CSV table of C-alpha atoms in Angstrom, one decimal:
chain,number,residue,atom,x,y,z
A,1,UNK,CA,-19.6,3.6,-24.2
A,2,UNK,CA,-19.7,0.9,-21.4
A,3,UNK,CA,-22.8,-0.1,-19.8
A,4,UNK,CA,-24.7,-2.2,-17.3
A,5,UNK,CA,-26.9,-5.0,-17.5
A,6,UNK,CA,-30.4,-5.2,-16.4
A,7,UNK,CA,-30.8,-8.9,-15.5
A,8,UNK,CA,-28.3,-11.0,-12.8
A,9,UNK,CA,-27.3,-13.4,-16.0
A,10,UNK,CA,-26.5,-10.4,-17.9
A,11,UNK,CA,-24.7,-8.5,-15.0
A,12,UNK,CA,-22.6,-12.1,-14.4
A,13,UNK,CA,-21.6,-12.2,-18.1
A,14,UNK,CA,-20.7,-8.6,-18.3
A,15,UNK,CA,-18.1,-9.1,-14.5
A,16,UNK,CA,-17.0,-12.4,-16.6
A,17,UNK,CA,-16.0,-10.4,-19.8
A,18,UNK,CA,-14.4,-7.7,-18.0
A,19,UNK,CA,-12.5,-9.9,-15.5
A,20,UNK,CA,-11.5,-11.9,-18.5
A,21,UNK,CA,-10.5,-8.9,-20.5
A,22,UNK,CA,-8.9,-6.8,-17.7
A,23,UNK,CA,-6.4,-10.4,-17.7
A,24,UNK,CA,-5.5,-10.2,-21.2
A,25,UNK,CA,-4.8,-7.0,-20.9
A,26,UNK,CA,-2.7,-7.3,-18.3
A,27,UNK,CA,-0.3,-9.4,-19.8
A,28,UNK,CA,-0.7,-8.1,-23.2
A,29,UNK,CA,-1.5,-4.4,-22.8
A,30,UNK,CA,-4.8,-2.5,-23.8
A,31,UNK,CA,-3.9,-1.9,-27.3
A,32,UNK,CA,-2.3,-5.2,-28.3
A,33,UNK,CA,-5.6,-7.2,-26.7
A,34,UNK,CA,-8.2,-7.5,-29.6
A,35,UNK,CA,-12.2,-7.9,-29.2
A,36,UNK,CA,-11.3,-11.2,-30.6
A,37,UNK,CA,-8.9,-12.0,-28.3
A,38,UNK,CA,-11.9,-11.5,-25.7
A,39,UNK,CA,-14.2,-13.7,-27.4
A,40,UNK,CA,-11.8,-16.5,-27.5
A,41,UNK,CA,-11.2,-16.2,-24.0
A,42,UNK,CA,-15.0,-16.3,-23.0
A,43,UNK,CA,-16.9,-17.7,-25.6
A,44,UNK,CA,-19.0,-14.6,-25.8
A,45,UNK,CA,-20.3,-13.6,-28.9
A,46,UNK,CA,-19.4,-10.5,-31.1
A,47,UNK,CA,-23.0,-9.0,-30.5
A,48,UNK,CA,-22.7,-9.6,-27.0
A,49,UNK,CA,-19.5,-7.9,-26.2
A,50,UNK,CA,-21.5,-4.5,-28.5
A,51,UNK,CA,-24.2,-5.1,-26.7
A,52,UNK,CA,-22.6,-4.6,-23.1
A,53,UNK,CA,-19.4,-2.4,-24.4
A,54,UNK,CA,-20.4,-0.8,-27.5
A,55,UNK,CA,-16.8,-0.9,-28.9
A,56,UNK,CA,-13.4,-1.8,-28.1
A,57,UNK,CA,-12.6,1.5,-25.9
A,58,UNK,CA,-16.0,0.9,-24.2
A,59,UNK,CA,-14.8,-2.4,-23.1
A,60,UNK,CA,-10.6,-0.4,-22.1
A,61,UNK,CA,-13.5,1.9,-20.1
A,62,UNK,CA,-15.2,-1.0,-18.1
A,63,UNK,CA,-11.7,-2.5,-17.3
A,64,UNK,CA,-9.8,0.6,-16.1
A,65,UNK,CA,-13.0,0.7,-13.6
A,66,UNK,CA,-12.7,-3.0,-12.7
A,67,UNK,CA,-9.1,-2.7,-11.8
A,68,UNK,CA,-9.7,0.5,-10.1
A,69,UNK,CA,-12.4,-0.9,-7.5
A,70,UNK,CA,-10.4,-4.0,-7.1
A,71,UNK,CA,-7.1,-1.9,-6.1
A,72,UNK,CA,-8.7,0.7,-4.6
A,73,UNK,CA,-11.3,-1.4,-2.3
A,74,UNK,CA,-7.9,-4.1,-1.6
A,75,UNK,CA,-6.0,-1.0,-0.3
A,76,UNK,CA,-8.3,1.3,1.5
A,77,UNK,CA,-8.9,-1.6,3.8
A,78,UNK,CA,-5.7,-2.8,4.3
A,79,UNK,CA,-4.5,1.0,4.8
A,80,UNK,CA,-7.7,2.0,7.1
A,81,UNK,CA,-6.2,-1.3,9.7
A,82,UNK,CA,-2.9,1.1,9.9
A,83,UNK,CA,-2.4,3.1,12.9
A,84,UNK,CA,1.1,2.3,14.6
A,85,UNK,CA,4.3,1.0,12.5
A,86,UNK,CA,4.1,-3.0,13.4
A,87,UNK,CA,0.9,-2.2,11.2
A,88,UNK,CA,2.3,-0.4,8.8
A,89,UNK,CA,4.8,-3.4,8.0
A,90,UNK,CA,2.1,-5.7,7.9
A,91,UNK,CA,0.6,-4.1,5.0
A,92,UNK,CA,4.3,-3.9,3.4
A,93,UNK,CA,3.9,-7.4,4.0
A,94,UNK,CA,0.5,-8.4,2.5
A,95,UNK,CA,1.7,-6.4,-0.5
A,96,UNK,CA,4.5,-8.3,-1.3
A,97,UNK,CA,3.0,-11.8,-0.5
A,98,UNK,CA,0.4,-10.6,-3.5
A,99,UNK,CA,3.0,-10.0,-5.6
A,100,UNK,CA,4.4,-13.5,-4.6
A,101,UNK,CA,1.1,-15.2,-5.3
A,102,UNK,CA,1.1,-14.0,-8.4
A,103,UNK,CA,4.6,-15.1,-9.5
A,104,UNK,CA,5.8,-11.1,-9.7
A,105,UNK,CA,3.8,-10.8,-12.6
A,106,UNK,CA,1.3,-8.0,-14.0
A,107,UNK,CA,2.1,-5.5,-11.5
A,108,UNK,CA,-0.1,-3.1,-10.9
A,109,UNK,CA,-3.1,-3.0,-12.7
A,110,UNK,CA,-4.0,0.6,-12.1
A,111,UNK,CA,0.1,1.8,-13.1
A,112,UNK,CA,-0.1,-0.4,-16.2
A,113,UNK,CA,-3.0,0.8,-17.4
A,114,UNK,CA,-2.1,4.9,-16.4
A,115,UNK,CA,1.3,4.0,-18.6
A,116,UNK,CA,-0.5,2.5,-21.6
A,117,UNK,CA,-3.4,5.1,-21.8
A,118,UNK,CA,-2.8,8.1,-20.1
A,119,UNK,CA,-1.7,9.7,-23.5
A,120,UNK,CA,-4.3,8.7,-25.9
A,121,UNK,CA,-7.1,8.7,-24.1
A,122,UNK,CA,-7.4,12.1,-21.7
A,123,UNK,CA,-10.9,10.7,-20.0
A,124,UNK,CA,-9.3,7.3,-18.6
A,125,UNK,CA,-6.4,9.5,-17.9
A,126,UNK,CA,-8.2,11.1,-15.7
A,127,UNK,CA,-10.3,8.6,-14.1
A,128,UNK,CA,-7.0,6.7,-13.4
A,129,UNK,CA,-5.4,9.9,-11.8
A,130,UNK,CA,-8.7,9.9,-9.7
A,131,UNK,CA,-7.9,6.5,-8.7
A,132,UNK,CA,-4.5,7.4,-7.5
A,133,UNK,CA,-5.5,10.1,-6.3
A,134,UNK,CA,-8.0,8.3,-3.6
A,135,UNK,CA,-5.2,5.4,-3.1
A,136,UNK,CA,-2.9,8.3,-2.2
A,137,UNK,CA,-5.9,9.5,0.2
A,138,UNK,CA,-5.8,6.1,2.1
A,139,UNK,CA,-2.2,6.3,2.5
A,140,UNK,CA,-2.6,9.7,3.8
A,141,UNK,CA,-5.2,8.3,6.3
A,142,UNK,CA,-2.9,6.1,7.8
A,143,UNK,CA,-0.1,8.4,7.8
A,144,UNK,CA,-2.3,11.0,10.0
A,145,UNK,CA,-3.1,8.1,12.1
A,146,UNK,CA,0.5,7.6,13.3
A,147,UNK,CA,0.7,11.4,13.6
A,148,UNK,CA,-2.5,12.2,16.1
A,149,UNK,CA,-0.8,9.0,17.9
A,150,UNK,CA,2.5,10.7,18.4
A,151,UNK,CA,4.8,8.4,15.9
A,152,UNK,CA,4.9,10.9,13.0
A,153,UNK,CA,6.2,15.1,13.8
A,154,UNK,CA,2.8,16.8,13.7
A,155,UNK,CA,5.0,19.4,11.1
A,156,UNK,CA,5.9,16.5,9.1
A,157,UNK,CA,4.6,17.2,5.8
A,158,UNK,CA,2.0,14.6,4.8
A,159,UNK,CA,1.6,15.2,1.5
A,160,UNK,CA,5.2,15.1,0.4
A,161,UNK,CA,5.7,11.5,2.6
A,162,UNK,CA,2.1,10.5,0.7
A,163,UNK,CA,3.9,11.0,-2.5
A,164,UNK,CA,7.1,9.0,-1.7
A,165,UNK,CA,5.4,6.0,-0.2
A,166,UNK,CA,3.0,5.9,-3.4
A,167,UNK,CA,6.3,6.4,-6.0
A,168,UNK,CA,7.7,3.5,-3.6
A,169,UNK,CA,4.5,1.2,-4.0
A,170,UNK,CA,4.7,1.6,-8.2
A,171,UNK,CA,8.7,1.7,-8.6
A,172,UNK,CA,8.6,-1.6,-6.6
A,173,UNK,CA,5.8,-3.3,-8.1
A,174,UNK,CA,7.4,-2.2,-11.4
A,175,UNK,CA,11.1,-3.7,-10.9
A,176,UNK,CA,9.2,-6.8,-9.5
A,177,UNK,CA,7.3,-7.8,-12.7
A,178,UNK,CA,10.3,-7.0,-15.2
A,179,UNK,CA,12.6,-9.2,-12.7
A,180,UNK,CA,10.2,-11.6,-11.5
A,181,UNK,CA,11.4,-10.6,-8.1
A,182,UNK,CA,9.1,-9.9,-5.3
A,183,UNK,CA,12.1,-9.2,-3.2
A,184,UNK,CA,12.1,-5.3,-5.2
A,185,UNK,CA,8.8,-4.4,-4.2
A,186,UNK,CA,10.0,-5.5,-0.6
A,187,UNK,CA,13.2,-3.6,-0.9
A,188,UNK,CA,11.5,-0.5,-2.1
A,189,UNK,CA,8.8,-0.8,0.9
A,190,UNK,CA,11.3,-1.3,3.8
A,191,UNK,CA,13.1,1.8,2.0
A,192,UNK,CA,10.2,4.0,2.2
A,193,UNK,CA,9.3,3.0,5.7
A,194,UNK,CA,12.9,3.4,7.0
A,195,UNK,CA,12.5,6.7,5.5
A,196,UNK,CA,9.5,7.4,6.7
A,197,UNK,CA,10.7,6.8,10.3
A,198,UNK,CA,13.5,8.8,10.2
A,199,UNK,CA,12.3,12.0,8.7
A,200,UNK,CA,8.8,12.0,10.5
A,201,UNK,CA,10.5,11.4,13.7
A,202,UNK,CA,9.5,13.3,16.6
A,203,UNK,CA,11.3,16.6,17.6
A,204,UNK,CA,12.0,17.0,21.5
C-alpha cells in the first residue's frame, strides 16, 4: 500500500522515487521494472522505498496516480482554453509538439499503463478507467462549448464524438511511439477534427 510522507524531505524523496519509477516504467513496462531497478536509478535505499511503498505494487499504485494527475491536470487545462475550432487545432497542436519533445517515445502514460495492468490488477484498472473517464469529461467540455456557441448540431451526439476523439488521441499516440513518428498522432488528430466538423455540422 502506497503512502505519504509527513516531513517536506520525505514528501520530495517520495515525488523523486515515483517520477523516477513512473520513467522506468515507461520505457520498460510495470512488470519488467524491478525495485532494484528503482534503487539504482535513485540511490534510495531498500527500507526507504518499504517505507514509502510498502511493496512493489504499492509503488505500480503511486505511479498510475503520478501519471494520472500529470495527464489529467496537462489536458483539462489545455481542453478548458477550447471553445471555437482555431482552438481546438491549437490543442491538436500542443499535443503533437509533446510528442515531438519527447522524440515519439513513451506514449501515453495513462494508455500504457491501462494496457499493462488492467488485467491483473482490477483496482488500478479501475482507477485508470476513472482517469479516462475524467479526460473524456474535459473533451466533452470543450465539445459543448462549440455546441452552446453554434459550431457543433445541438442533436449532435456528444458522447459518441467524446469517444472517437479519445480513440483518436490513444491510436495516434500509439502509432507514434512504435514509429517514432509524431506525424501519426497528427494524422489521427486532423482526422478526428475533420470528422468532427463534418458530422456535427449545423442543420439549416
Amino acid at each position: 500500500m502506497s503512502t505519504t510522507a509527513s516531513t517536506k524531505q520525505g514528501r520530495e524523496t517520495r515525488e523523486r522515487i515515483v517520477r523516477a519509477a513512473a520513467a522506468l516504467m515507461g520505457q520498460n513496462g510495470a512488470s519488467a521494472t524491478t525495485l532494484d531497478d528503482v534503487r539504482a536509478a535513485t540511490g534510495v535505499s531498500k527500507s526507504q522505498l518499504y517505507h514509502y511503498f510498502g511493496d512493489k505494487r504499492g509503488l505500480v499504485e503511486a505511479v498510475v496516480e503520478h501519471q494520472c494527475a500529470t495527464v489529467l491536470g496537462l489536458q483539462t487545462h489545455a481542453l478548458a482554453a477550447v471553445s471555437s475550432w482555431e482552438d481546438l487545432e491549437r490543442w491538436a497542436d500542443l499535443m503533437v509538439a509533446i510528442v515531438e519533445e519527447q522524440g515519439a517515445r513513451g506514449g501515453c502514460p495513462i494508455g500504457t499503463l491501462a494496457a499493462a495492468l488492467s488485467d491483473v490488477d482490477e483496482e488500478l484498472r479501475t482507477s485508470l478507467s476513472e482517469a479516462f473517464r475524467a479526460w473524456s469529461d474535459a473533451i466533452r467540455g470543450a465539445l459543448t462549448r462549440l455546441r452552446d456557441t453554434g459550431q457543433i448540431s445541438v442533436d449532435a451526439d456528444l458522447d459518441a464524438l467524446t469517444t472517437r476523439m479519445l480513440s483518436a488521441i490513444q491510436g495516434g499516440l500509439l502509432l507514434a511511439k512504435t514509429s517514432r513518428d509524431a506525424n501519426q498522432l497528427r494524422v489521427a488528430l486532423d482526422g478526428a477534427i475533420a470528422q468532427l466538423q463534418a458530422s456535427a455540422r449545423v442543420r439549416h
